[in-house]
CSV table of C-alpha atoms in Angstrom, one decimal:
chain,number,residue,atom,x,y,z
U,1,MET,CA,-53.0,-33.5,190.9
U,2,SER,CA,-50.3,-32.7,193.4
U,3,ASN,CA,-47.0,-30.9,193.3
U,4,ASN,CA,-45.5,-33.8,195.3
U,5,ARG,CA,-45.9,-36.2,192.4
U,6,GLY,CA,-43.6,-34.1,190.3
U,7,ARG,CA,-46.3,-32.6,188.1
U,8,GLY,CA,-45.9,-28.9,188.8
U,9,LEU,CA,-43.0,-26.6,189.4
U,10,GLN,CA,-42.1,-26.2,193.1
U,11,ALA,CA,-44.1,-23.3,194.6
U,12,ASN,CA,-43.0,-20.7,197.1
U,13,VAL,CA,-39.2,-21.2,196.7
U,14,LEU,CA,-38.1,-17.7,196.0
U,15,GLY,CA,-38.6,-14.6,198.2
U,16,THR,CA,-38.5,-10.9,197.2
U,17,PHE,CA,-34.7,-10.4,197.7
U,18,ASP,CA,-34.0,-13.6,195.6
U,19,THR,CA,-36.2,-12.3,192.8
U,20,VAL,CA,-34.6,-8.9,192.7
U,21,VAL,CA,-31.2,-10.6,192.5
U,22,MET,CA,-32.5,-12.7,189.6
U,23,ALA,CA,-33.8,-9.6,187.8
U,24,VAL,CA,-30.4,-7.8,188.1
U,25,ALA,CA,-28.6,-11.0,187.1
U,26,GLY,CA,-30.9,-11.4,184.1
U,27,SER,CA,-29.9,-8.0,182.7
U,28,ALA,CA,-26.2,-9.0,183.4
U,29,PRO,CA,-24.7,-5.5,184.0
U,30,ALA,CA,-21.0,-6.4,183.6
U,31,TYR,CA,-21.6,-8.7,180.6
U,32,SER,CA,-23.8,-6.2,178.8
U,33,LEU,CA,-21.3,-3.4,179.4
U,34,ALA,CA,-18.4,-5.6,178.2
U,35,ALA,CA,-20.2,-7.1,175.2
U,36,THR,CA,-22.1,-4.0,174.0
U,37,THR,CA,-20.4,-0.8,175.0
U,38,ALA,CA,-17.9,-0.8,172.1
U,39,VAL,CA,-20.7,-1.6,169.6
U,40,LEU,CA,-22.9,1.1,171.1
U,41,VAL,CA,-20.2,3.8,171.1
U,42,GLY,CA,-19.3,2.7,167.5
U,43,ALA,CA,-22.9,3.2,166.5
U,44,VAL,CA,-23.8,6.5,168.3
U,45,GLY,CA,-20.5,7.8,169.7
U,46,LEU,CA,-21.0,10.3,172.6
U,47,ALA,CA,-24.8,9.8,172.4
U,48,SER,CA,-24.3,6.3,174.0
U,49,PRO,CA,-25.4,7.6,177.6
U,50,ALA,CA,-28.4,9.2,176.0
U,51,ALA,CA,-29.4,6.0,174.1
U,52,LEU,CA,-29.4,4.1,177.5
U,53,LEU,CA,-31.4,6.9,179.1
U,54,TYR,CA,-34.1,7.1,176.4
U,55,CYS,CA,-34.4,3.4,176.2
U,56,ALA,CA,-34.8,3.1,180.0
U,57,ILE,CA,-38.0,5.2,180.1
U,58,PRO,CA,-40.0,2.9,177.7
U,59,MET,CA,-38.3,-0.1,179.2
U,60,LEU,CA,-39.8,0.9,182.6
U,61,GLY,CA,-43.2,1.0,180.8
U,62,ILE,CA,-42.7,-2.6,179.7
U,63,ALA,CA,-41.6,-3.6,183.2
U,64,LEU,CA,-44.9,-2.0,184.5
U,65,ALA,CA,-46.8,-4.0,181.9
U,66,PHE,CA,-45.2,-7.2,183.2
U,67,SER,CA,-45.9,-6.1,186.8
U,68,TYR,CA,-49.6,-5.4,186.1
U,69,LEU,CA,-50.1,-8.6,184.0
U,70,GLY,CA,-48.3,-10.7,186.6
U,71,ARG,CA,-50.9,-9.7,189.1
U,72,ILE,CA,-53.8,-11.3,187.2
U,73,ASP,CA,-52.1,-14.3,185.6
U,74,VAL,CA,-49.4,-16.4,187.2
U,75,ASN,CA,-47.8,-18.4,184.5
U,76,ALA,CA,-44.2,-19.6,183.8
U,77,GLY,CA,-44.8,-18.6,180.1
U,78,ALA,CA,-45.4,-14.9,181.1
U,79,SER,CA,-45.9,-12.9,177.9
U,80,TYR,CA,-46.7,-16.1,176.0
U,81,SER,CA,-49.8,-16.6,178.2
U,82,TRP,CA,-50.7,-12.9,178.6
U,83,VAL,CA,-50.5,-12.0,175.0
U,84,GLY,CA,-52.4,-15.1,174.0
U,85,ARG,CA,-55.2,-14.4,176.4
U,86,THR,CA,-55.6,-10.7,175.5
U,87,LEU,CA,-54.6,-10.0,171.9
U,88,HIS,CA,-54.6,-13.4,170.1
U,89,PRO,CA,-53.2,-16.9,170.7
U,90,PHE,CA,-51.1,-16.7,167.5
U,91,LEU,CA,-49.5,-13.5,168.8
U,92,GLY,CA,-49.1,-15.1,172.2
U,93,PHE,CA,-47.3,-18.0,170.6
U,94,ILE,CA,-45.0,-15.8,168.6
U,95,SER,CA,-44.3,-13.8,171.8
U,96,GLY,CA,-43.2,-16.9,173.6
U,97,TRP,CA,-41.3,-18.1,170.5
U,98,ALA,CA,-39.4,-14.8,170.2
U,99,LEU,CA,-38.2,-15.3,173.8
U,100,VAL,CA,-37.2,-19.0,173.1
U,101,ILE,CA,-35.2,-18.1,170.0
U,102,SER,CA,-33.5,-15.0,171.4
U,103,ALA,CA,-32.6,-16.8,174.5
U,104,THR,CA,-31.2,-19.8,172.6
U,105,ILE,CA,-29.1,-17.5,170.3
U,106,PHE,CA,-27.9,-15.6,173.4
U,107,MET,CA,-26.7,-18.8,175.1
U,108,VAL,CA,-24.3,-19.1,172.2
U,109,ALA,CA,-23.4,-15.4,172.1
U,110,GLY,CA,-23.0,-15.5,175.9
U,111,SER,CA,-21.0,-18.7,176.2
U,112,LEU,CA,-18.2,-17.4,173.9
U,113,PRO,CA,-17.4,-14.4,176.2
U,114,ALA,CA,-17.7,-16.6,179.3
U,115,GLY,CA,-15.0,-18.8,177.8
U,116,SER,CA,-12.8,-16.0,176.5
U,117,MET,CA,-13.0,-14.0,179.8
U,118,THR,CA,-12.0,-17.2,181.8
U,119,LEU,CA,-9.0,-17.6,179.5
U,120,ALA,CA,-8.1,-13.9,179.7
U,121,LEU,CA,-7.5,-14.3,183.4
U,122,PHE,CA,-4.5,-16.5,182.5
U,123,ASP,CA,-3.4,-15.2,179.1
U,124,ASP,CA,-4.7,-12.6,176.8
U,125,LYS,CA,-3.5,-14.5,173.7
U,126,LEU,CA,-5.5,-17.6,174.7
U,127,ALA,CA,-8.7,-15.4,174.9
U,128,GLU,CA,-8.5,-14.7,171.2
U,129,ASN,CA,-8.7,-18.4,170.2
U,130,THR,CA,-12.3,-18.9,169.2
U,131,ALA,CA,-12.2,-22.7,169.4
U,132,LEU,CA,-10.7,-22.7,172.9
U,133,SER,CA,-13.1,-20.0,174.0
U,134,THR,CA,-16.1,-22.0,172.7
U,135,ALA,CA,-14.8,-25.1,174.5
U,136,VAL,CA,-14.4,-23.4,177.9
U,137,GLY,CA,-17.7,-21.5,177.4
U,138,SER,CA,-19.4,-24.9,176.7
U,139,VAL,CA,-18.1,-26.2,180.0
U,140,TRP,CA,-19.6,-23.2,181.9
U,141,PHE,CA,-22.8,-23.7,180.0
U,142,LEU,CA,-23.0,-27.3,181.1
U,143,VAL,CA,-22.3,-26.4,184.7
U,144,MET,CA,-25.2,-23.9,184.6
U,145,LEU,CA,-27.4,-26.4,182.9
U,146,GLY,CA,-26.8,-28.7,185.9
U,147,VAL,CA,-27.5,-26.0,188.4
U,148,VAL,CA,-30.8,-25.1,186.7
U,149,LEU,CA,-31.7,-28.8,186.5
U,150,GLY,CA,-31.1,-29.0,190.3
U,151,GLY,CA,-34.0,-26.8,191.2
U,152,ALA,CA,-34.9,-23.2,192.0
U,153,ARG,CA,-33.2,-23.1,195.4
U,154,LEU,CA,-29.9,-24.3,194.0
U,155,THR,CA,-30.2,-21.8,191.2
U,156,VAL,CA,-30.8,-18.9,193.5
U,157,ARG,CA,-27.9,-19.8,195.8
U,158,ALA,CA,-25.5,-20.0,192.9
U,159,GLN,CA,-26.9,-16.7,191.6
U,160,LEU,CA,-26.5,-14.9,195.0
U,161,LEU,CA,-22.8,-15.9,195.0
U,162,MET,CA,-22.0,-14.9,191.4
U,163,SER,CA,-24.0,-11.7,191.3
U,164,GLY,CA,-22.9,-10.6,194.8
U,165,VAL,CA,-19.2,-10.6,193.8
U,166,GLU,CA,-20.0,-9.1,190.4
U,167,LEU,CA,-22.0,-6.2,191.8
U,168,GLY,CA,-19.4,-5.6,194.6
U,169,ILE,CA,-16.7,-5.2,192.0
U,170,LEU,CA,-18.8,-2.9,189.8
U,171,ALA,CA,-19.8,-0.7,192.7
U,172,LEU,CA,-16.1,-0.3,193.7
U,173,PHE,CA,-15.1,0.6,190.1
U,174,ALA,CA,-18.0,3.0,189.8
U,175,VAL,CA,-16.6,5.0,192.8
U,176,LEU,CA,-13.0,4.8,191.5
U,177,ALA,CA,-14.1,6.0,188.0
U,178,VAL,CA,-15.8,9.1,189.5
U,179,LEU,CA,-12.5,9.8,191.4
U,180,HIS,CA,-10.2,9.1,188.4
U,181,SER,CA,-8.3,12.2,187.3
U,182,HIS,CA,-6.5,11.3,184.0
U,183,ASN,CA,-9.2,11.7,181.4
U,184,ALA,CA,-9.3,11.5,177.6
U,185,ARG,CA,-12.1,14.0,177.5
U,186,ALA,CA,-14.3,16.0,179.9
U,187,PHE,CA,-17.9,14.9,180.7
U,188,ASP,CA,-20.6,17.1,179.1
U,189,TRP,CA,-24.3,17.1,180.0
U,190,SER,CA,-25.1,17.3,176.3
U,191,TRP,CA,-24.2,13.5,176.2
U,192,LEU,CA,-27.6,13.0,177.8
U,193,GLY,CA,-29.4,15.1,175.1
U,194,PHE,CA,-30.3,14.4,171.5
U,195,SER,CA,-27.6,16.5,169.8
U,196,HIS,CA,-25.1,13.7,169.4
U,197,PHE,CA,-27.4,11.3,167.5
U,198,ASP,CA,-27.0,11.1,163.7
U,199,GLY,CA,-30.6,11.7,162.9
U,200,VAL,CA,-33.6,9.5,163.6
U,201,SER,CA,-32.0,6.3,162.2
U,202,GLY,CA,-29.0,6.8,164.4
U,203,PHE,CA,-31.2,7.1,167.4
U,204,ALA,CA,-33.1,3.9,166.4
U,205,SER,CA,-29.9,1.9,166.0
U,206,GLY,CA,-28.7,3.2,169.4
U,207,ALA,CA,-32.0,2.3,171.0
U,208,LEU,CA,-32.0,-1.2,169.6
U,209,LEU,CA,-28.6,-1.9,171.2
U,210,ALA,CA,-29.7,-0.3,174.4
U,211,ALA,CA,-32.7,-2.6,174.5
U,212,PHE,CA,-30.3,-5.6,174.5
U,213,TYR,CA,-28.5,-4.1,177.6
U,214,TYR,CA,-31.7,-4.1,179.6
U,215,TRP,CA,-33.1,-7.4,178.4
U,216,GLY,CA,-33.4,-10.2,180.9
U,217,TRP,CA,-35.0,-8.6,184.0
U,218,ASP,CA,-38.2,-10.3,183.0
U,219,VAL,CA,-36.8,-13.7,184.2
U,220,THR,CA,-38.8,-12.9,187.4
U,221,SER,CA,-42.0,-13.4,185.5
U,222,ASN,CA,-40.9,-16.8,184.2
U,223,LEU,CA,-40.2,-17.8,187.8
U,224,SER,CA,-43.7,-16.6,189.0
U,225,GLU,CA,-45.0,-20.1,189.7
U,226,GLU,CA,-42.0,-20.7,192.0
U,227,THR,CA,-42.1,-17.4,193.8
U,228,ARG,CA,-43.9,-16.5,197.1
U,229,ASN,CA,-46.7,-14.0,196.8
U,230,SER,CA,-45.7,-13.8,193.1
U,231,ARG,CA,-48.6,-11.6,192.1
U,232,ARG,CA,-46.8,-8.7,193.8
U,233,THR,CA,-43.2,-9.9,194.0
U,234,THR,CA,-42.3,-10.7,190.4
U,235,GLY,CA,-43.4,-7.3,188.9
U,236,LEU,CA,-41.8,-5.3,191.7
U,237,ALA,CA,-38.5,-7.1,191.4
U,238,GLY,CA,-38.5,-6.5,187.7
U,239,LEU,CA,-39.0,-2.7,188.2
U,240,ILE,CA,-36.2,-2.6,190.9
U,241,GLY,CA,-33.9,-4.6,188.6
U,242,VAL,CA,-34.3,-2.2,185.7
U,243,GLY,CA,-33.6,0.7,188.0
U,244,ILE,CA,-30.4,-0.8,189.4
U,245,VAL,CA,-28.9,-1.8,186.1
U,246,PHE,CA,-29.8,1.6,184.5
U,247,LEU,CA,-27.6,3.3,187.1
U,248,LEU,CA,-24.7,0.9,186.5
U,249,PHE,CA,-25.0,1.2,182.7
U,250,GLU,CA,-25.0,5.0,182.8
U,251,VAL,CA,-22.0,5.3,185.2
U,252,PHE,CA,-19.8,2.9,183.2
U,253,THR,CA,-20.8,4.1,179.7
U,254,ILE,CA,-20.0,7.7,180.8
U,255,ALA,CA,-16.7,6.4,182.4
U,256,VAL,CA,-15.7,4.7,179.1
U,257,ASN,CA,-16.4,7.9,177.1
U,258,VAL,CA,-14.5,10.1,179.6
U,259,ILE,CA,-11.5,7.8,180.4
U,260,LEU,CA,-10.8,6.0,177.2
U,261,THR,CA,-9.9,7.4,173.8
U,262,SER,CA,-11.9,6.5,170.7
U,263,LYS,CA,-9.0,4.4,169.5
U,264,GLN,CA,-8.9,2.4,172.7
U,265,ILE,CA,-12.7,1.7,172.5
U,266,GLU,CA,-12.5,0.7,168.8
U,267,GLU,CA,-9.5,-1.6,169.3
U,268,ASN,CA,-11.0,-3.5,172.3
U,269,ASP,CA,-14.5,-4.3,171.1
U,270,ALA,CA,-15.2,-7.3,173.4
U,271,ASN,CA,-12.7,-6.3,176.1
U,272,VAL,CA,-13.5,-2.6,176.7
U,273,LEU,CA,-14.3,-3.1,180.4
U,274,ALA,CA,-10.9,-4.7,181.1
U,275,VAL,CA,-9.1,-1.8,179.4
U,276,LEU,CA,-11.2,0.6,181.5
U,277,GLY,CA,-10.3,-1.3,184.7
U,278,GLU,CA,-6.6,-1.1,183.7
U,279,GLU,CA,-6.8,2.6,183.2
U,280,ILE,CA,-8.6,3.2,186.6
U,281,TRP,CA,-6.4,0.8,188.6
U,282,PRO,CA,-3.2,-0.3,186.8
U,283,GLY,CA,-2.2,-3.9,187.5
U,284,TRP,CA,-5.3,-5.1,189.3
U,285,GLY,CA,-8.2,-3.2,187.7
U,286,GLY,CA,-8.3,-5.1,184.4
U,287,LYS,CA,-8.2,-8.5,186.1
U,288,LEU,CA,-10.9,-7.6,188.6
U,289,LEU,CA,-13.3,-6.3,186.0
U,290,ILE,CA,-12.6,-9.5,183.9
U,291,VAL,CA,-13.7,-11.5,186.9
U,292,SER,CA,-16.9,-9.5,187.2
U,293,VAL,CA,-17.7,-9.9,183.5
U,294,MET,CA,-17.0,-13.6,183.7
U,295,LEU,CA,-19.3,-14.0,186.7
U,296,SER,CA,-21.9,-11.8,185.1
U,297,THR,CA,-21.9,-13.9,181.9
U,298,ILE,CA,-22.1,-17.2,183.7
U,299,ALA,CA,-24.9,-15.8,185.9
U,300,THR,CA,-26.9,-14.6,182.9
U,301,LEU,CA,-26.5,-17.9,181.1
U,302,GLU,CA,-28.3,-19.3,184.2
U,303,THR,CA,-31.2,-16.8,184.0
U,304,THR,CA,-31.5,-17.2,180.3
U,305,LEU,CA,-31.7,-21.0,180.7
U,306,ILE,CA,-34.5,-20.4,183.2
U,307,GLN,CA,-36.4,-18.1,180.8
U,308,VAL,CA,-36.2,-20.5,177.8
U,309,THR,CA,-36.9,-23.7,179.8
U,310,ARG,CA,-39.8,-22.2,181.7
U,311,SER,CA,-41.3,-20.8,178.5
U,312,LEU,CA,-41.0,-24.2,176.8
U,313,PHE,CA,-42.4,-25.9,179.9
U,314,ALA,CA,-45.5,-23.6,179.6
U,315,MET,CA,-45.8,-24.4,175.9
U,316,GLY,CA,-45.5,-28.2,176.5
U,317,ARG,CA,-48.1,-28.0,179.3
U,318,ASP,CA,-50.5,-26.2,176.9
U,319,ARG,CA,-49.6,-28.6,174.1
U,320,THR,CA,-48.5,-25.9,171.7
U,321,MET,CA,-45.2,-27.7,171.6
U,322,PRO,CA,-44.4,-31.4,172.2
U,323,SER,CA,-46.1,-32.2,175.5
U,324,ALA,CA,-43.0,-33.9,176.8
U,325,LEU,CA,-41.5,-30.4,177.4
U,326,GLY,CA,-44.2,-29.9,180.1
U,327,ARG,CA,-42.8,-32.8,182.2
U,328,VAL,CA,-41.4,-32.0,185.6
U,329,HIS,CA,-38.7,-34.0,187.4
U,330,ARG,CA,-40.1,-35.9,190.4
U,331,THR,CA,-37.3,-34.9,192.8
U,332,TRP,CA,-36.1,-31.5,191.6
U,333,ASN,CA,-39.4,-30.1,190.4
U,334,THR,CA,-37.7,-28.7,187.3
U,335,PRO,CA,-38.8,-29.1,183.6
U,336,TRP,CA,-36.1,-31.6,182.9
U,337,VAL,CA,-37.1,-32.5,179.3
U,338,ALA,CA,-37.0,-28.8,178.3
U,339,ILE,CA,-33.6,-28.3,180.0
U,340,VAL,CA,-32.1,-31.3,178.2
U,341,VAL,CA,-33.5,-30.3,174.8
U,342,VAL,CA,-32.2,-26.7,175.2
U,343,GLY,CA,-28.8,-28.0,176.3
U,344,ALA,CA,-28.5,-30.2,173.2
U,345,VAL,CA,-29.6,-27.5,170.8
U,346,ALA,CA,-27.3,-24.9,172.3
U,347,LEU,CA,-24.3,-27.3,172.2
U,348,ALA,CA,-24.9,-28.0,168.5
U,349,MET,CA,-25.1,-24.3,167.9
U,350,PHE,CA,-21.8,-23.7,169.7
U,351,ILE,CA,-20.1,-26.1,167.3
U,352,ALA,CA,-21.7,-24.4,164.3
U,353,SER,CA,-20.8,-20.9,165.5
U,354,ASN,CA,-17.1,-21.9,165.5
U,355,ALA,CA,-17.3,-22.0,161.7
U,356,LEU,CA,-18.7,-18.5,161.5
U,357,GLY,CA,-15.8,-16.4,162.5
U,358,SER,CA,-14.3,-14.4,165.4
U,359,VAL,CA,-15.9,-13.8,168.8
U,360,GLY,CA,-16.5,-10.1,167.9
U,361,GLU,CA,-18.3,-10.8,164.6
U,362,ILE,CA,-20.5,-13.5,166.1
U,363,LEU,CA,-21.4,-11.2,169.0
U,364,SER,CA,-22.3,-8.2,166.8
U,365,ASP,CA,-24.8,-10.0,164.5
U,366,ALA,CA,-26.3,-12.0,167.4
U,367,ILE,CA,-26.9,-9.0,169.6
U,368,SER,CA,-28.6,-7.1,166.8
U,369,ALA,CA,-30.8,-10.1,165.9
U,370,ILE,CA,-31.8,-10.6,169.6
U,371,GLY,CA,-32.7,-6.9,169.7
U,372,LEU,CA,-35.3,-7.4,167.0
U,373,GLN,CA,-36.8,-10.4,168.9
U,374,ILE,CA,-36.8,-8.6,172.2
U,375,ALA,CA,-38.7,-5.7,170.6
U,376,VAL,CA,-41.4,-8.1,169.4
U,377,TYR,CA,-42.2,-9.8,172.7
U,378,TYR,CA,-41.8,-6.7,174.9
U,379,GLY,CA,-43.9,-4.7,172.5
U,380,LEU,CA,-46.7,-7.2,172.5
U,381,ALA,CA,-46.7,-7.4,176.3
U,382,GLY,CA,-47.1,-3.6,176.4
U,383,LEU,CA,-50.2,-3.8,174.3
U,384,ALA,CA,-51.6,-6.8,176.2
U,385,VAL,CA,-51.7,-4.9,179.6
U,386,VAL,CA,-53.8,-2.1,178.0
U,387,VAL,CA,-56.3,-4.7,176.7
U,388,ALA,CA,-56.4,-6.6,180.0
U,389,TYR,CA,-56.9,-3.5,182.1
U,390,ARG,CA,-59.1,-1.5,179.6
U,391,LYS,CA,-62.1,-1.4,181.9
U,392,MET,CA,-60.1,-0.2,184.9
U,393,LEU,CA,-57.8,2.5,183.3
U,394,LEU,CA,-60.2,5.4,184.0
U,395,ARG,CA,-60.8,4.4,187.6
U,396,SER,CA,-57.6,6.2,188.8
U,397,ALA,CA,-54.7,8.3,187.6
U,398,ALA,CA,-52.3,5.6,188.6
U,399,ASN,CA,-54.1,3.0,186.6
U,400,PHE,CA,-54.3,5.2,183.6
U,401,VAL,CA,-50.6,6.2,183.6
U,402,LEU,CA,-48.9,3.1,185.1
U,403,GLY,CA,-51.2,0.4,183.6
U,404,GLY,CA,-52.1,2.1,180.4
U,405,LEU,CA,-50.3,5.1,179.0
U,406,TRP,CA,-46.7,4.3,180.0
U,407,PRO,CA,-46.8,0.6,178.9
U,408,LEU,CA,-48.5,1.6,175.6
U,409,LEU,CA,-45.7,4.2,174.9
U,410,GLY,CA,-43.2,1.5,175.8
U,411,ALA,CA,-44.9,-0.9,173.3
U,412,LEU,CA,-45.0,1.7,170.5
U,413,PHE,CA,-41.3,2.5,171.1
U,414,MET,CA,-40.4,-1.2,170.8
U,415,PHE,CA,-42.2,-1.5,167.5
U,416,TRP,CA,-40.7,1.7,166.2
U,417,ILE,CA,-37.1,0.6,166.9
U,418,PHE,CA,-38.0,-2.8,165.3
U,419,VAL,CA,-39.1,-1.1,162.0
U,420,GLU,CA,-36.5,1.7,162.0
U,421,SER,CA,-33.5,-0.7,162.6
U,422,LEU,CA,-34.4,-3.0,159.8
U,423,GLY,CA,-32.9,-0.5,157.4
U,424,GLU,CA,-29.7,-0.3,159.5
U,425,LEU,CA,-28.9,-3.9,160.3
U,426,SER,CA,-26.6,-6.3,158.4
U,427,GLY,CA,-28.3,-9.0,156.2
U,428,ALA,CA,-27.0,-11.7,158.6
U,429,ALA,CA,-28.6,-10.0,161.7
U,430,ILE,CA,-31.9,-9.6,159.9
U,431,ALA,CA,-31.8,-13.2,158.6
U,432,ILE,CA,-31.2,-14.5,162.2
U,433,GLY,CA,-33.8,-12.1,163.7
U,434,ILE,CA,-36.7,-12.5,161.3
U,435,GLY,CA,-35.9,-16.0,160.2
U,436,GLY,CA,-35.8,-17.2,163.8
U,437,LEU,CA,-39.3,-15.8,164.3
U,438,ALA,CA,-40.6,-17.3,161.0
U,439,VAL,CA,-39.6,-20.8,162.0
U,440,GLY,CA,-42.1,-20.5,164.9
U,441,LEU,CA,-45.0,-20.5,162.4
U,442,LEU,CA,-44.5,-24.2,161.8
U,443,PRO,CA,-45.1,-25.5,165.3
U,444,MET,CA,-47.8,-22.8,165.8
U,445,LEU,CA,-49.9,-23.9,162.9
U,446,TRP,CA,-49.3,-27.6,163.5
U,447,TYR,CA,-50.5,-27.5,167.1
U,448,TRP,CA,-53.3,-25.1,166.2
U,449,ARG,CA,-54.6,-27.7,163.7
U,450,ARG,CA,-54.3,-30.4,166.4
U,451,GLY,CA,-56.7,-28.4,168.6
U,452,SER,CA,-54.6,-27.3,171.5
U,453,ASP,CA,-56.8,-25.6,174.2
U,454,TYR,CA,-54.3,-22.7,174.2
U,455,TYR,CA,-55.9,-21.5,171.0
U,456,ARG,CA,-59.3,-21.2,172.7
U,457,PRO,CA,-58.3,-19.1,175.7
U,458,ALA,CA,-60.2,-17.8,178.6
U,459,LYS,CA,-59.9,-14.0,178.0
U,460,LEU,CA,-57.8,-12.1,180.6
U,461,ASP,CA,-59.8,-9.4,182.3
U,462,ALA,CA,-58.3,-7.4,185.2
U,463,THR,CA,-61.7,-6.5,186.6
U,464,ARG,CA,-62.4,-10.2,187.4
U,465,THR,CA,-59.1,-10.8,189.2
U,466,VAL,CA,-57.8,-7.7,190.8
U,467,GLU,CA,-61.0,-7.3,192.8
U,468,THR,CA,-60.3,-10.7,194.4
U,469,GLY,CA,-57.0,-9.3,195.7
U,470,TYR,CA,-53.6,-10.9,195.8
U,471,VAL,CA,-53.2,-14.6,196.6
U,472,PRO,CA,-52.2,-15.1,200.2
U,473,GLU,CA,-48.7,-16.5,200.9
U,474,GLY,CA,-49.9,-20.0,201.5
U,475,ALA,CA,-52.5,-20.2,198.8
U,476,GLY,CA,-50.1,-19.7,196.0
U,477,VAL,CA,-50.1,-23.5,195.2
U,478,LEU,CA,-53.6,-23.3,193.8
U,479,SER,CA,-52.5,-21.1,190.9
U,480,ARG,CA,-49.6,-23.4,190.1
U,481,LEU,CA,-51.6,-26.5,189.6
U,482,HIS,CA,-53.4,-25.5,186.5
U,483,GLU,CA,-52.6,-27.4,183.4
U,484,GLY,CA,-53.8,-25.4,180.4
U,485,LEU,CA,-56.5,-23.8,182.6
U,486,PRO,CA,-56.9,-20.0,183.1
U,487,THR,CA,-55.0,-18.9,186.2
U,488,ASP,CA,-57.2,-16.0,187.2
U,489,PHE,CA,-59.8,-16.7,189.9
């Protein structure tokens, strides 16, 4: 079967630079800061920079897991494929399902701020209107749906433009924040230690929120079938992406704590970055940072759409979900059925979310619920790499630390914050988080009974694939033409 007949995703579209941009856009630095900083400071106060630091270390372990696994199995489903072929197909399906559910919830949680930020450029009062914010956010969502439908090249061009402007504005304000002299409080190095956390449970709730900040860099793995030399590129781009957003998150979280008073942070829950901008550069600062948040939100809607549609595409191709989801458009080489289905579901959820309350309330519960689901699929990937590389871990110190110990610690950290935070979260957040995962048991058992080949996997073993070396640039197409077959050689 040939890619030209519209059966597979389009190979070799993205290069290294494109993929790094996608990783950074996936974590959505400006959006994450705007949506989550007030929640994080509310949860852990001056320990917020420490929460981001101590979540970055295990998060790099998970990024290493994705990097190592991506070398031996090129699959748009990423952890859905890897976990299924190492731990158990049921866990693999739940891993993929956790991404699908968290991404779908996020598209609602993310479209609201995209709408309210757009309105805030014209009038702050309009931005508080949930119905209007939802309507404008829905328009942005549909535009991004069209871009993702149009193919990987169009997606990357739109991303370069949006993320380029966003990161330029953030870099400017990072410098201005350092030079700013009117401060609410002086910076103290203890903010990066453990002394400001309210015990173990306080640390866990901070870490769960911090996991949401970083989430999204792994879009590079979902694009692996469309990336040149993807066995090396996608994992490297994910690691670079985590590093870049870590620096941005730390600078801005410290700036918020230094420059704004506790009252300002509390009163501007979803608008804290605009208030910071206004303090740093009166008149223009607030508007410019609103522009960066708006672009970041729209950009991350795009990367989230890629993650959920590529995951559903892999599931449809493996017949663990309706096989129509595995269909690819003849012209654009994109999984058009998955894109249309996701669009319809998300729009229905936009309408439903309007009945649930204010932008701030919807964001708070949704972010916590997504945190639980992220912890599940990141944690499983961290375990999967240890199993896949188990015969190679003692061959070198690098293999042992980077392919085994660090990802394992990352996985244990993810499962720990999942368990610890259950006692801290609201009933609504737990219902969305755990209930969303439980719904996945229905299609899983149904397609398992129907005999999908996914549930009889070829085991993933690094010794059989790494010794073959990376796929040369031009030969990448081979790995992309599998349909339910193992992708290692």
